[in-house]
Structure formats: structure tokens, C-alpha cells
Amino acid sequence: MKLKNVGIIGLGTYVPEKVMTNFDFEKIIDTSDEWIRTRTGIEERRFASEDQATSDLAAEAAKKALKNAGVSVEEIDMIIVATATPDYNLQNTACIVQELIGAVNAGAVDVSAACSGFVYALTMAKGLVASGINKKILVIGAEVLSRCVDMQDRNTCVLFGDGAAAAIVTEVEEGYGMVSQFLGAEADLKGSLRTPAGGTRKPLSQEVLDERSNFIQMKGQDVFKFAVKALPKATLEALEQGGFKAEDIDMVFPHQANSRIIESASKRLNIPMEKFYLNLNKYGNTSSASIGLALGEALEKGLVKKGDLIALTGFGAGLTYASMIIRWSY
Ligand code: UT7
């Protein structure tokens, strides 16, 4: 069986209107704009409104992706939502998106790989289209992290933001599209980055609520040490699989967690910072949405053109890390 050649034919992004600046955080916790900016590069982030859940953000991004790709919603035969912050513990977010956008002919599944989720989901979509199982897949990375962080914990609450990005994945012409990829994981049993309670290990209880362990907890330095190795490693592994070298890359779209992590990766990979697209100053860490939000913005600015070789690289809770090399097809 000859595998089909697969790529992205349209992207859409959405961020909620509410802007939460570092100065807004100064009013509610013991922090400063200076600390947040110098340690992370983040200046502001977007927070969902009270009536918005992850599926609402995902649906907005999806509608834009469909429009940009010139694809009708009925053509979509699979929806894959990467998220760490689903609407519900039981019932996948993809099914709710299906209803919100009217994708009546689509299967629907969620992928849980935190900040690497978008790349994991794109890779799964590639496999499904390449093998002929599906024809047009809507891949979405979407998060409402503002509702899952502890607004009393300055170690985490200033870092994260809400947003969504969607891509239409289908067959593209030979010589273009998703060339190679790497999917990795290193189980983190110490809990460097996890929500300790609210799952089956420690169900919700009064004790959980009192100790606030139903919110995301992170040992920042442990994750930082992992991230500065994972970002270059995943990118290099994916490049190698495609027969490329670091200098062949036109642009890298890294997970937007911390500008210091990206600067370190730039040095390790010997790829200049100008080739890394950063927008974490405006949106903070939006987990599975961040890579798509960056790529969507770069496309709107005309910074990615047909024939460009780009890398999408994520790293995050799990711990997971993943990278995909794409020869851009439009
Ligand atoms: O998306 C998944 C991947 N996630 C990441 O990649 C995150 C990786 N980690 C990081 O980006 C960094 O570790 C952080 C930005 C989270 C923290 O930066 P750091 O340079 O590692 O700081 P730290 O955790 O070592 O904390 C240094 C100090 C501490 O005070 P003491 O103990 O030195 O007195 C913290 O209590 O900074 C303090 N601190 C803060 N101060 C003001 C921590 N958070 C804040 C804050 N405002 N928001």
C-alpha cells in the first residue's frame, strides 16, 4: 500500500479577549512585572471569560481553520483535540467541539500529552490520513489553564494562559507536508508537573480542596532542566529522521513556556534566535495551544512561505516531548 503524502492546508487560532497583565498579578499575589518578564519573557496572557470552556475556544479556532483551508465542516471525518484542560473528566472535548461546529461526519477523540499534545495529535492525524483511514482531520490544541492553576501559587499562576489553535490535515502534493517526526516520553513519577488530585489516584474531597491539590503544581527547576535538553533533542531526532541538518531549518516553532529555555535550545542546536518564533510575551504558556498559536500568527504575518522547512517542537508534563518537520505546502 502506498502511503499518502500528508500536510496542513489551513490554520486558525483563537484567544479570549480578556488580557491579564503582569501588573494585574502584582495586585493579587506577591510578584512583580520585573520578576515575571526577566525569568520567563511573559508580559501578559489571555484568560477565558466565565462562560467559556476549552471546547468553546477550540470551536472558534476550528471555524477559522476551516475557513482558511476552504474546507466545509461536513468534509471533516475526524476531530483530534489535544488538551490538558478538558471541559469534563469524562466525555472528551472533541465530541463537544463536533457539536459546536456541526461536524456531523467526524469521529472525535482527545489526546493527552500536555504541551507536546499538538505535535502528538498532528502525528496521529498524519498516520490516519497517510494510511487512508481518514481524509480530512481537524487537529486542535486548546486550553483553559486559568481555571486549573492556583491563583494563590505564584510559582505557577503567572505562567499560564488560555487559547486554541486548529489545523486541517489532509493529503498534499508530493514533496511537501509532514516530512518526519519524533515522539518521546520520560515518565515523571515524582510529580514535577501534575495536578495531584481530582483523578482516580486521589479523588476530589474536602481534604483536597483544603490543601488546594486539585490545581496544577510544578517544580519549575526540574521541568526547566528537562526542557533545555528535550527541545533540542526532539528537534534533532526529527531532523535526522528526515535526513536534514539543523542549518536546513527556516523556522522553529517551539512550545512557548519560557524565553530562557528557547535561548538555550538555540545555542545547543546552533540555530540563531531569529529563526525561533516567539509570542509567549503576549500569551504566556498555553500548553497544547502554544505551537499552533505561534505558527498561526507567523502565517498571518507572511513569515512562512511555500517550500519553507519548519520544525514544531513541544515539551511538557508527562514528561513528554515531540517534534515534527514540515515542508510548508502553501
Ligand atoms: O509547559 C510545560 C513546561 N514548563 C516549563 O517549561 C517551565 C519550566 N520552568 C521555568 O520556566 C522556570 O523554572 C520558572 C519560570 C517556573 C521559575 O524560574 P526559576 O528561575 O527556576 O525560579 P525558581 O523556581 O528557582 O524561584 C526563584 C525564586 C524563589 O524564591 P527564593 O526561594 O529564591 O526566595 C521563588 O519563590 O523566585 C521566587 N518566585 C517568584 N517571585 C516572584 C517564584 N515565582 C515567583 C513569582 N514572582 N511569580
GROMACS .gro file of C-alpha atoms and ligand atoms in nm:
model
  378
    1MET     CA    1   0.000   0.000   0.000
    2LYS     CA    2   0.140   0.338  -0.098
    3LEU     CA    3   0.112   0.588   0.187
    4LYS     CA    4  -0.042   0.923   0.108
    5ASN     CA    5   0.160   1.242   0.143
    6VAL     CA    6   0.012   1.448   0.429
    7GLY     CA    7   0.026   1.813   0.534
    8ILE     CA    8  -0.157   2.110   0.685
    9ILE     CA    9  -0.375   2.309   0.444
   10GLY     CA   10  -0.514   2.573   0.681
   11LEU     CA   11  -0.469   2.702   1.035
   12GLY     CA   12  -0.692   2.900   1.269
   13THR     CA   13  -0.628   3.048   1.612
   14TYR     CA   14  -0.836   3.199   1.889
   15VAL     CA   15  -0.753   3.373   2.216
   16PRO     CA   16  -1.008   3.511   2.462
   17GLU     CA   17  -1.048   3.887   2.484
   18LYS     CA   18  -0.956   3.934   2.849
   19VAL     CA   19  -0.593   4.043   2.886
   20MET     CA   20  -0.427   3.969   3.221
   21THR     CA   21  -0.102   4.164   3.256
   22ASN     CA   22   0.188   4.107   3.494
   23PHE     CA   23   0.076   4.427   3.668
   24ASP     CA   24  -0.267   4.271   3.728
   25PHE     CA   25  -0.090   3.986   3.909
   26GLU     CA   26   0.105   4.235   4.123
   27LYS     CA   27  -0.232   4.335   4.271
   28ILE     CA   28  -0.330   3.981   4.379
   29ILE     CA   29  -0.008   3.795   4.472
   30ASP     CA   30   0.347   3.866   4.587
   31THR     CA   31   0.512   3.904   4.245
   32SER     CA   32   0.641   4.172   4.010
   33ASP     CA   33   0.633   4.251   3.641
   34GLU     CA   34   1.013   4.259   3.656
   35TRP     CA   35   1.040   3.904   3.802
   36ILE     CA   36   0.797   3.752   3.552
   37ARG     CA   37   0.948   3.930   3.250
   38THR     CA   38   1.311   3.855   3.330
   39ARG     CA   39   1.255   3.491   3.439
   40THR     CA   40   1.012   3.394   3.164
   41GLY     CA   41   0.968   3.663   2.896
   42ILE     CA   42   0.593   3.677   2.964
   43GLU     CA   43   0.426   4.021   2.978
   44GLU     CA   44   0.059   3.931   2.953
   45ARG     CA   45  -0.171   3.640   2.885
   46ARG     CA   46  -0.538   3.588   2.791
   47PHE     CA   47  -0.799   3.447   3.029
   48ALA     CA   48  -1.125   3.287   2.920
   49SER     CA   49  -1.449   3.451   3.028
   50GLU     CA   50  -1.664   3.275   3.286
   51ASP     CA   51  -1.890   3.121   3.024
   52GLN     CA   52  -1.604   2.986   2.808
   53ALA     CA   53  -1.467   2.633   2.845
   54THR     CA   54  -1.191   2.466   2.642
   55SER     CA   55  -1.433   2.343   2.373
   56ASP     CA   56  -1.557   2.698   2.311
   57LEU     CA   57  -1.205   2.822   2.239
   58ALA     CA   58  -1.137   2.511   2.030
   59ALA     CA   59  -1.453   2.564   1.822
   60GLU     CA   60  -1.360   2.926   1.743
   61ALA     CA   61  -1.014   2.822   1.625
   62ALA     CA   62  -1.165   2.534   1.427
   63LYS     CA   63  -1.407   2.760   1.238
   64LYS     CA   64  -1.119   2.986   1.133
   65ALA     CA   65  -0.906   2.689   1.026
   66LEU     CA   66  -1.189   2.554   0.809
   67LYS     CA   67  -1.236   2.895   0.650
   68ASN     CA   68  -0.863   2.942   0.586
   69ALA     CA   69  -0.837   2.592   0.436
   70GLY     CA   70  -1.152   2.637   0.224
   71VAL     CA   71  -1.293   2.315   0.365
   72SER     CA   72  -1.659   2.263   0.459
   73VAL     CA   73  -1.727   2.122   0.805
   74GLU     CA   74  -1.908   1.819   0.660
   75GLU     CA   75  -1.582   1.708   0.495
   76ILE     CA   76  -1.411   1.662   0.833
   77ASP     CA   77  -1.406   1.291   0.917
   78MET     CA   78  -1.206   1.306   1.241
   79ILE     CA   79  -1.150   1.558   1.521
   80ILE     CA   80  -0.847   1.521   1.746
   81VAL     CA   81  -0.830   1.763   2.039
   82ALA     CA   82  -0.504   1.785   2.231
   83THR     CA   83  -0.571   1.929   2.574
   84ALA     CA   84  -0.462   1.907   2.935
   85THR     CA   85  -0.767   2.101   3.047
   86PRO     CA   86  -1.075   1.923   2.905
   87ASP     CA   87  -1.427   2.050   2.967
   88TYR     CA   88  -1.501   1.733   3.168
   89ASN     CA   89  -1.307   1.443   3.322
   90LEU     CA   90  -1.539   1.203   3.143
   91GLN     CA   91  -1.662   1.294   2.795
   92ASN     CA   92  -1.399   1.402   2.552
   93THR     CA   93  -1.372   1.764   2.444
   94ALA     CA   94  -1.357   1.662   2.077
   95CYS     CA   95  -1.720   1.541   2.091
   96ILE     CA   96  -1.831   1.878   2.227
   97VAL     CA   97  -1.638   2.056   1.951
   98GLN     CA   98  -1.810   1.826   1.699
   99GLU     CA   99  -2.146   1.953   1.819
  100LEU     CA  100  -2.039   2.318   1.840
  101ILE     CA  101  -1.916   2.332   1.481
  102GLY     CA  102  -2.160   2.079   1.331
  103ALA     CA  103  -1.901   1.824   1.217
  104VAL     CA  104  -2.168   1.560   1.166
  105ASN     CA  105  -1.943   1.318   0.975
  106ALA     CA  106  -1.648   1.319   1.215
  107GLY     CA  107  -1.515   1.076   1.470
  108ALA     CA  108  -1.382   1.251   1.779
  109VAL     CA  109  -1.101   1.180   2.025
  110ASP     CA  110  -0.885   1.367   2.276
  111VAL     CA  111  -0.508   1.333   2.313
  112SER     CA  112  -0.342   1.390   2.649
  113ALA     CA  113   0.024   1.484   2.611
  114ALA     CA  114   0.019   1.831   2.773
  115CYS     CA  115   0.241   2.084   2.594
  116SER     CA  116   0.357   1.825   2.338
  117GLY     CA  117  -0.006   1.744   2.260
  118PHE     CA  118  -0.036   1.942   1.937
  119VAL     CA  119   0.263   1.764   1.780
  120TYR     CA  120   0.145   1.424   1.906
  121ALA     CA  121  -0.202   1.491   1.761
  122LEU     CA  122  -0.063   1.610   1.426
  123THR     CA  123   0.147   1.293   1.405
  124MET     CA  124  -0.155   1.073   1.475
  125ALA     CA  125  -0.354   1.263   1.213
  126LYS     CA  126  -0.071   1.211   0.965
  127GLY     CA  127  -0.085   0.836   1.021
  128LEU     CA  128  -0.462   0.821   0.979
  129VAL     CA  129  -0.457   1.021   0.654
  130ALA     CA  130  -0.144   0.854   0.514
  131SER     CA  131  -0.300   0.510   0.557
  132GLY     CA  132  -0.629   0.616   0.402
  133ILE     CA  133  -0.836   0.567   0.719
  134ASN     CA  134  -0.936   0.934   0.722
  135LYS     CA  135  -0.934   1.205   0.456
  136LYS     CA  136  -0.963   1.537   0.637
  137ILE     CA  137  -0.878   1.570   1.004
  138LEU     CA  138  -0.929   1.869   1.231
  139VAL     CA  139  -0.644   1.881   1.484
  140ILE     CA  140  -0.686   2.125   1.771
  141GLY     CA  141  -0.471   2.226   2.067
  142ALA     CA  142  -0.687   2.410   2.321
  143GLU     CA  143  -0.658   2.503   2.687
  144VAL     CA  144  -0.830   2.697   2.962
  145LEU     CA  145  -0.541   2.681   3.207
  146SER     CA  146  -0.656   2.986   3.403
  147ARG     CA  147  -0.917   2.763   3.569
  148CYS     CA  148  -0.667   2.488   3.656
  149VAL     CA  149  -0.391   2.691   3.821
  150ASP     CA  150  -0.392   2.801   4.183
  151MET     CA  151  -0.433   3.178   4.185
  152GLN     CA  152  -0.261   3.179   4.527
  153ASP     CA  153   0.051   2.999   4.396
  154ARG     CA  154   0.292   3.245   4.237
  155ASN     CA  155   0.511   2.956   4.115
  156THR     CA  156   0.250   2.864   3.856
  157CYS     CA  157  -0.035   3.112   3.817
  158VAL     CA  158   0.169   3.381   3.640
  159LEU     CA  159   0.297   3.140   3.376
  160PHE     CA  160  -0.011   3.009   3.202
  161GLY     CA  161  -0.273   3.147   2.964
  162ASP     CA  162  -0.575   3.034   2.761
  163GLY     CA  163  -0.606   2.986   2.385
  164ALA     CA  164  -0.663   2.749   2.096
  165ALA     CA  165  -0.515   2.664   1.758
  166ALA     CA  166  -0.658   2.436   1.490
  167ALA     CA  167  -0.514   2.278   1.177
  168ILE     CA  168  -0.675   2.098   0.885
  169VAL     CA  169  -0.468   1.791   0.798
  170THR     CA  170  -0.512   1.617   0.463
  171GLU     CA  171  -0.330   1.485   0.156
  172VAL     CA  172  -0.097   1.740  -0.009
  173GLU     CA  173   0.120   1.737  -0.321
  174GLU     CA  174   0.438   1.524  -0.329
  175GLY     CA  175   0.746   1.695  -0.192
  176TYR     CA  176   0.553   1.898   0.064
  177GLY     CA  177   0.391   1.844   0.401
  178MET     CA  178   0.486   1.649   0.714
  179VAL     CA  179   0.827   1.502   0.646
  180SER     CA  180   0.945   1.346   0.971
  181GLN     CA  181   0.871   1.344   1.340
  182PHE     CA  182   0.986   1.228   1.682
  183LEU     CA  183   0.761   1.139   1.976
  184GLY     CA  184   0.928   1.093   2.315
  185ALA     CA  185   0.843   1.046   2.681
  186GLU     CA  186   1.023   1.015   3.015
  187ALA     CA  187   0.782   0.916   3.289
  188ASP     CA  188   0.792   1.168   3.572
  189LEU     CA  189   0.679   0.974   3.877
  190LYS     CA  190   0.794   1.244   4.121
  191GLY     CA  191   0.526   1.480   4.001
  192SER     CA  192   0.742   1.762   3.867
  193LEU     CA  193   0.441   1.886   3.677
  194ARG     CA  194   0.097   1.749   3.750
  195THR     CA  195  -0.239   1.812   3.908
  196PRO     CA  196  -0.207   1.582   4.211
  197ALA     CA  197  -0.575   1.535   4.292
  198GLY     CA  198  -0.911   1.513   4.124
  199GLY     CA  199  -0.829   1.195   3.929
  200THR     CA  200  -0.852   0.830   4.035
  201ARG     CA  201  -0.527   0.837   4.239
  202LYS     CA  202  -0.667   1.098   4.475
  203PRO     CA  203  -1.032   1.180   4.409
  204LEU     CA  204  -1.181   1.514   4.498
  205SER     CA  205  -1.253   1.550   4.871
  206GLN     CA  206  -1.271   1.822   5.132
  207GLU     CA  207  -0.906   1.748   5.219
  208VAL     CA  208  -0.807   1.801   4.854
  209LEU     CA  209  -0.992   2.130   4.841
  210ASP     CA  210  -0.834   2.244   5.169
  211GLU     CA  211  -0.480   2.162   5.055
  212ARG     CA  212  -0.556   2.301   4.705
  213SER     CA  213  -0.407   1.992   4.537
  214ASN     CA  214  -0.677   1.997   4.269
  215PHE     CA  215  -0.469   2.268   4.098
  216ILE     CA  216  -0.157   2.232   3.879
  217GLN     CA  217   0.167   2.203   4.078
  218MET     CA  218   0.512   2.240   3.926
  219LYS     CA  219   0.872   2.204   4.041
  220GLY     CA  220   0.987   2.470   3.796
  221GLN     CA  221   1.360   2.398   3.804
  222ASP     CA  222   1.312   2.023   3.744
  223VAL     CA  223   1.097   2.095   3.440
  224PHE     CA  224   1.340   2.363   3.323
  225LYS     CA  225   1.631   2.115   3.331
  226PHE     CA  226   1.425   1.864   3.130
  227ALA     CA  227   1.307   2.128   2.883
  228VAL     CA  228   1.652   2.264   2.791
  229LYS     CA  229   1.754   1.911   2.685
  230ALA     CA  230   1.420   1.795   2.541
  231LEU     CA  231   1.367   2.084   2.299
  232PRO     CA  232   1.699   2.037   2.113
  233LYS     CA  233   1.685   1.654   2.137
  234ALA     CA  234   1.335   1.622   1.990
  235THR     CA  235   1.415   1.871   1.711
  236LEU     CA  236   1.741   1.695   1.620
  237GLU     CA  237   1.579   1.348   1.626
  238ALA     CA  238   1.303   1.465   1.392
  239LEU     CA  239   1.553   1.639   1.163
  240GLU     CA  240   1.771   1.328   1.149
  241GLN     CA  241   1.475   1.108   1.060
  242GLY     CA  242   1.405   1.336   0.764
  243GLY     CA  243   1.770   1.338   0.657
  244PHE     CA  244   1.813   1.707   0.748
  245LYS     CA  245   2.063   1.911   0.948
  246ALA     CA  246   1.991   2.199   1.185
  247GLU     CA  247   2.108   2.454   0.925
  248ASP     CA  248   1.838   2.333   0.681
  249ILE     CA  249   1.563   2.472   0.905
  250ASP     CA  250   1.400   2.803   0.807
  251MET     CA  251   1.198   2.847   1.125
  252VAL     CA  252   1.134   2.674   1.457
  253PHE     CA  253   0.803   2.696   1.641
  254PRO     CA  254   0.885   2.584   1.994
  255HIS     CA  255   0.644   2.535   2.282
  256GLN     CA  256   0.614   2.880   2.438
  257ALA     CA  257   0.697   2.820   2.805
  258ASN     CA  258   0.997   3.039   2.877
  259SER     CA  259   1.221   3.251   2.653
  260ARG     CA  260   1.527   3.133   2.851
  261ILE     CA  261   1.452   2.771   2.754
  262ILE     CA  262   1.426   2.872   2.388
  263GLU     CA  263   1.750   3.074   2.403
  264SER     CA  264   1.929   2.774   2.550
  265ALA     CA  265   1.790   2.549   2.273
  266SER     CA  266   1.901   2.800   2.011
  267LYS     CA  267   2.259   2.772   2.140
  268ARG     CA  268   2.252   2.392   2.172
  269LEU     CA  269   2.109   2.348   1.823
  270ASN     CA  270   2.326   2.619   1.673
  271ILE     CA  271   2.015   2.769   1.513
  272PRO     CA  272   2.005   3.151   1.554
  273MET     CA  273   1.731   3.302   1.774
  274GLU     CA  274   1.593   3.490   1.468
  275LYS     CA  275   1.469   3.155   1.338
  276PHE     CA  276   1.270   3.082   1.656
  277TYR     CA  277   0.920   3.232   1.657
  278LEU     CA  278   0.823   3.367   1.999
  279ASN     CA  279   0.491   3.513   2.110
  280LEU     CA  280   0.491   3.400   2.473
  281ASN     CA  281   0.524   3.764   2.580
  282LYS     CA  282   0.159   3.811   2.474
  283TYR     CA  283   0.001   3.476   2.560
  284GLY     CA  284   0.217   3.307   2.826
  285ASN     CA  285   0.230   2.929   2.831
  286THR     CA  286  -0.085   2.797   2.662
  287SER     CA  287   0.030   2.432   2.673
  288SER     CA  288  -0.106   2.236   2.375
  289ALA     CA  289  -0.224   2.555   2.203
  290SER     CA  290   0.110   2.737   2.207
  291ILE     CA  291   0.283   2.592   1.900
  292GLY     CA  292  -0.025   2.640   1.681
  293LEU     CA  293  -0.078   2.991   1.815
  294ALA     CA  294   0.277   3.078   1.717
  295LEU     CA  295   0.255   2.915   1.373
  296GLY     CA  296  -0.084   3.075   1.302
  297GLU     CA  297   0.049   3.420   1.387
  298ALA     CA  298   0.360   3.371   1.173
  299LEU     CA  299   0.144   3.261   0.879
  300GLU     CA  300  -0.075   3.570   0.916
  301LYS     CA  301   0.238   3.785   0.907
  302GLY     CA  302   0.353   3.609   0.590
  303LEU     CA  303   0.664   3.475   0.764
  304VAL     CA  304   0.615   3.116   0.645
  305LYS     CA  305   0.604   3.051   0.271
  306LYS     CA  306   0.554   2.752   0.046
  307GLY     CA  307   0.869   2.540   0.045
  308ASP     CA  308   0.997   2.657   0.385
  309LEU     CA  309   1.125   2.384   0.615
  310ILE     CA  310   0.987   2.434   0.965
  311ALA     CA  311   1.009   2.248   1.296
  312LEU     CA  312   0.730   2.229   1.554
  313THR     CA  313   0.868   2.118   1.890
  314GLY     CA  314   0.689   2.064   2.219
  315PHE     CA  315   0.784   1.951   2.571
  316GLY     CA  316   0.585   1.930   2.890
  317ALA     CA  317   0.407   1.730   3.157
  318GLY     CA  318   0.430   1.354   3.143
  319LEU     CA  319   0.708   1.422   3.078
  320THR     CA  320   0.660   1.428   2.702
  321TYR     CA  321   0.850   1.580   2.413
  322ALA     CA  322   0.785   1.577   2.041
  323SER     CA  323   0.890   1.740   1.718
  324MET     CA  324   0.764   1.745   1.360
  325ILE     CA  325   0.944   1.872   1.050
  326ILE     CA  326   0.718   2.015   0.777
  327ARG     CA  327   0.795   2.132   0.425
  328TRP     CA  328   0.528   2.401   0.412
  329SER     CA  329   0.282   2.340   0.131
  330TYR     CA  330   0.104   2.672   0.068
  331UT7     O1  331   0.476   2.396   2.978
  331UT7     C1  332   0.541   2.292   3.042
  331UT7     C2  333   0.682   2.318   3.057
  331UT7     N1  334   0.705   2.412   3.166
  331UT7     C3  335   0.818   2.476   3.170
  331UT7     O2  336   0.896   2.461   3.080
  331UT7     C4  337   0.854   2.560   3.291
  331UT7     C5  338   0.999   2.540   3.325
  331UT7     N2  339   1.044   2.619   3.439
  331UT7     C6  340   1.059   2.751   3.431
  331UT7     O3  341   1.032   2.813   3.330
  331UT7     C7  342   1.121   2.821   3.550
  331UT7     O4  343   1.173   2.725   3.639
  331UT7     C8  344   1.020   2.913   3.627
  331UT7     C9  345   0.989   3.035   3.542
  331UT7    C10  346   0.895   2.836   3.657
  331UT7    C11  347   1.083   2.961   3.757
  331UT7     O5  348   1.204   3.029   3.732
  331UT7     P1  349   1.334   2.992   3.817
  331UT7     O6  350   1.441   3.082   3.771
  331UT7     O7  351   1.357   2.844   3.802
  331UT7     O8  352   1.290   3.032   3.962
  331UT7     P2  353   1.281   2.942   4.093
  331UT7     O9  354   1.168   2.848   4.084
  331UT7    O10  355   1.416   2.886   4.125
  331UT7    O11  356   1.248   3.052   4.201
  331UT7    C12  357   1.343   3.154   4.232
  331UT7    C13  358   1.280   3.245   4.336
  331UT7    C14  359   1.220   3.171   4.455
  331UT7    O12  360   1.244   3.250   4.571
  331UT7     P3  361   1.365   3.212   4.672
  331UT7    O13  362   1.332   3.072   4.718
  331UT7    O14  363   1.487   3.220   4.588
  331UT7    O15  364   1.350   3.316   4.775
  331UT7    C15  365   1.072   3.170   4.425
  331UT7    O16  366   0.995   3.164   4.542
  331UT7    O17  367   1.172   3.317   4.276
  331UT7    C16  368   1.056   3.303   4.359
  331UT7     N3  369   0.938   3.310   4.274
  331UT7    C17  370   0.875   3.425   4.243
  331UT7     N4  371   0.900   3.552   4.278
  331UT7    C18  372   0.818   3.646   4.228
  331UT7    C19  373   0.873   3.208   4.213
  331UT7     N5  374   0.768   3.256   4.143
  331UT7    C20  375   0.768   3.390   4.160
  331UT7    C21  376   0.685   3.493   4.113
  331UT7     N6  377   0.714   3.620   4.148
  331UT7     N7  378   0.580   3.469   4.033
   0.00000   0.00000   0.00000
